[in-house]
Amino acid sequence: MTCYAVALIDFTDPGWIKDYVARVTPMVERAGGRYLARTNAVDQLEGEGRPPQTFLIIEFPSREVAEGFYRSEEYAPFKAARQQGSVGPCFLVEGLDGAG
């Protein structure tokens, strides 16, 4: 079942971004993922606070693939760079319709 990685990112040190995008994008694609959104074009319709500097959505074919990517040794140094140079929550969201 499809699983989405969703992150709301605010940068504290943007020095990691260029290398991260260049090197992680192909990793995501090799894992079967695809970027649906990687943008700062966010309009807040409801709620308190401000939108993040970047809103990210990656579609993975399954939760197992998404978790495997997130926990992989290949991604680990890039995850560390992101965590050191930004703040914000990251989520895994299963592609379920819980309305029924």
PDB file of C-alpha atoms in Angstrom:
ATOM      1  CA  MET A   1       0.000   0.000   0.000  1.00  0.00           C
ATOM      2  CA  THR A   2       1.252   3.480  -0.868  1.00  0.00           C
ATOM      3  CA  CYS A   3       2.911   5.434   1.920  1.00  0.00           C
ATOM      4  CA  TYR A   4       3.781   9.123   1.945  1.00  0.00           C
ATOM      5  CA  ALA A   5       6.709  10.757   3.687  1.00  0.00           C
ATOM      6  CA  VAL A   6       5.638  14.250   4.725  1.00  0.00           C
ATOM      7  CA  ALA A   7       8.005  16.820   6.222  1.00  0.00           C
ATOM      8  CA  LEU A   8       7.541  20.424   7.312  1.00  0.00           C
ATOM      9  CA  ILE A   9      10.998  21.951   7.170  1.00  0.00           C
ATOM     10  CA  ASP A  10      12.402  25.211   8.525  1.00  0.00           C
ATOM     11  CA  PHE A  11      16.083  25.795   7.774  1.00  0.00           C
ATOM     12  CA  THR A  12      18.519  26.794  10.513  1.00  0.00           C
ATOM     13  CA  ASP A  13      21.621  26.393   8.291  1.00  0.00           C
ATOM     14  CA  PRO A  14      20.969  26.047   4.543  1.00  0.00           C
ATOM     15  CA  GLY A  15      24.508  24.865   3.765  1.00  0.00           C
ATOM     16  CA  TRP A  16      23.432  21.217   3.409  1.00  0.00           C
ATOM     17  CA  ILE A  17      20.548  21.736   0.962  1.00  0.00           C
ATOM     18  CA  LYS A  18      22.276  21.740  -2.450  1.00  0.00           C
ATOM     19  CA  ASP A  19      24.234  18.519  -1.859  1.00  0.00           C
ATOM     20  CA  TYR A  20      21.247  16.879  -0.168  1.00  0.00           C
ATOM     21  CA  VAL A  21      18.894  17.541  -3.089  1.00  0.00           C
ATOM     22  CA  ALA A  22      21.473  16.459  -5.680  1.00  0.00           C
ATOM     23  CA  ARG A  23      22.360  13.216  -3.927  1.00  0.00           C
ATOM     24  CA  VAL A  24      19.157  12.197  -2.136  1.00  0.00           C
ATOM     25  CA  THR A  25      16.785  12.667  -5.088  1.00  0.00           C
ATOM     26  CA  PRO A  26      18.351   9.748  -7.024  1.00  0.00           C
ATOM     27  CA  MET A  27      18.346   7.634  -3.828  1.00  0.00           C
ATOM     28  CA  VAL A  28      14.620   8.227  -3.396  1.00  0.00           C
ATOM     29  CA  GLU A  29      13.995   7.311  -7.038  1.00  0.00           C
ATOM     30  CA  ARG A  30      16.113   4.117  -6.801  1.00  0.00           C
ATOM     31  CA  ALA A  31      14.015   3.120  -3.783  1.00  0.00           C
ATOM     32  CA  GLY A  32      10.845   3.475  -5.869  1.00  0.00           C
ATOM     33  CA  GLY A  33       9.855   6.839  -4.404  1.00  0.00           C
ATOM     34  CA  ARG A  34       8.852  10.000  -6.197  1.00  0.00           C
ATOM     35  CA  TYR A  35       8.571  13.578  -5.069  1.00  0.00           C
ATOM     36  CA  LEU A  36       5.025  14.919  -5.192  1.00  0.00           C
ATOM     37  CA  ALA A  37       5.881  18.261  -3.575  1.00  0.00           C
ATOM     38  CA  ARG A  38       9.116  19.950  -2.521  1.00  0.00           C
ATOM     39  CA  THR A  39       8.044  23.547  -2.308  1.00  0.00           C
ATOM     40  CA  ASN A  40       7.737  26.761  -0.380  1.00  0.00           C
ATOM     41  CA  ALA A  41       4.494  27.616  -2.235  1.00  0.00           C
ATOM     42  CA  VAL A  42       2.146  26.896   0.663  1.00  0.00           C
ATOM     43  CA  ASP A  43      -1.085  28.736   1.443  1.00  0.00           C
ATOM     44  CA  GLN A  44      -2.404  28.177   4.939  1.00  0.00           C
ATOM     45  CA  LEU A  45      -6.189  27.889   4.940  1.00  0.00           C
ATOM     46  CA  GLU A  46      -6.778  27.132   8.623  1.00  0.00           C
ATOM     47  CA  GLY A  47      -5.022  26.855  11.951  1.00  0.00           C
ATOM     48  CA  GLU A  48      -2.516  28.827  13.960  1.00  0.00           C
ATOM     49  CA  GLY A  49       1.118  29.522  13.257  1.00  0.00           C
ATOM     50  CA  ARG A  50       2.887  29.992   9.971  1.00  0.00           C
ATOM     51  CA  PRO A  51       3.605  27.584   7.138  1.00  0.00           C
ATOM     52  CA  PRO A  52       7.043  25.946   7.079  1.00  0.00           C
ATOM     53  CA  GLN A  53       9.777  27.247   4.767  1.00  0.00           C
ATOM     54  CA  THR A  54       9.494  24.004   2.773  1.00  0.00           C
ATOM     55  CA  PHE A  55       6.728  21.431   2.556  1.00  0.00           C
ATOM     56  CA  LEU A  56       7.787  17.994   1.311  1.00  0.00           C
ATOM     57  CA  ILE A  57       5.745  15.004   0.159  1.00  0.00           C
ATOM     58  CA  ILE A  58       7.365  11.832  -1.192  1.00  0.00           C
ATOM     59  CA  GLU A  59       5.282   8.899  -2.395  1.00  0.00           C
ATOM     60  CA  PHE A  60       6.702   5.422  -1.696  1.00  0.00           C
ATOM     61  CA  PRO A  61       5.190   2.138  -2.879  1.00  0.00           C
ATOM     62  CA  SER A  62       4.806   0.885   0.713  1.00  0.00           C
ATOM     63  CA  ARG A  63       5.513   1.660   4.366  1.00  0.00           C
ATOM     64  CA  GLU A  64       8.264  -0.965   4.330  1.00  0.00           C
ATOM     65  CA  VAL A  65      10.039   0.768   1.438  1.00  0.00           C
ATOM     66  CA  ALA A  66       9.675   4.196   3.082  1.00  0.00           C
ATOM     67  CA  GLU A  67      10.997   2.941   6.425  1.00  0.00           C
ATOM     68  CA  GLY A  68      13.804   1.044   4.699  1.00  0.00           C
ATOM     69  CA  PHE A  69      14.892   4.193   2.902  1.00  0.00           C
ATOM     70  CA  TYR A  70      14.691   6.312   6.063  1.00  0.00           C
ATOM     71  CA  ARG A  71      16.752   3.807   8.067  1.00  0.00           C
ATOM     72  CA  SER A  72      19.283   2.969   5.326  1.00  0.00           C
ATOM     73  CA  GLU A  73      23.024   3.421   5.791  1.00  0.00           C
ATOM     74  CA  GLU A  74      23.163   5.224   2.439  1.00  0.00           C
ATOM     75  CA  TYR A  75      20.702   7.897   3.597  1.00  0.00           C
ATOM     76  CA  ALA A  76      22.083   8.198   7.170  1.00  0.00           C
ATOM     77  CA  PRO A  77      24.680  10.960   6.560  1.00  0.00           C
ATOM     78  CA  PHE A  78      22.160  13.037   4.610  1.00  0.00           C
ATOM     79  CA  LYS A  79      19.516  12.583   7.289  1.00  0.00           C
ATOM     80  CA  ALA A  80      22.064  13.755   9.871  1.00  0.00           C
ATOM     81  CA  ALA A  81      22.889  16.845   7.774  1.00  0.00           C
ATOM     82  CA  ARG A  82      19.174  17.642   7.403  1.00  0.00           C
ATOM     83  CA  GLN A  83      18.572  17.209  11.121  1.00  0.00           C
ATOM     84  CA  GLN A  84      21.547  19.443  11.994  1.00  0.00           C
ATOM     85  CA  GLY A  85      20.561  22.176   9.523  1.00  0.00           C
ATOM     86  CA  SER A  86      16.782  22.265   9.921  1.00  0.00           C
ATOM     87  CA  VAL A  87      13.878  21.736  12.280  1.00  0.00           C
ATOM     88  CA  GLY A  88      10.400  20.403  11.769  1.00  0.00           C
ATOM     89  CA  PRO A  89       8.405  17.217  12.009  1.00  0.00           C
ATOM     90  CA  CYS A  90       8.516  14.316   9.558  1.00  0.00           C
ATOM     91  CA  PHE A  91       5.672  11.819   9.187  1.00  0.00           C
ATOM     92  CA  LEU A  92       4.850   8.588   7.397  1.00  0.00           C
ATOM     93  CA  VAL A  93       1.247   8.605   6.202  1.00  0.00           C
ATOM     94  CA  GLU A  94      -0.324   5.439   4.823  1.00  0.00           C
ATOM     95  CA  GLY A  95      -2.476   5.885   1.745  1.00  0.00           C
ATOM     96  CA  LEU A  96      -5.669   4.793   3.479  1.00  0.00           C
ATOM     97  CA  ASP A  97      -9.111   6.290   3.399  1.00  0.00           C
ATOM     98  CA  GLY A  98     -10.243   5.967   7.011  1.00  0.00           C
ATOM     99  CA  ALA A  99     -13.694   7.377   6.254  1.00  0.00           C
ATOM    100  CA  GLY A 100     -15.236   3.971   5.591  1.00  0.00           C
TER     101      GLY A 100
END
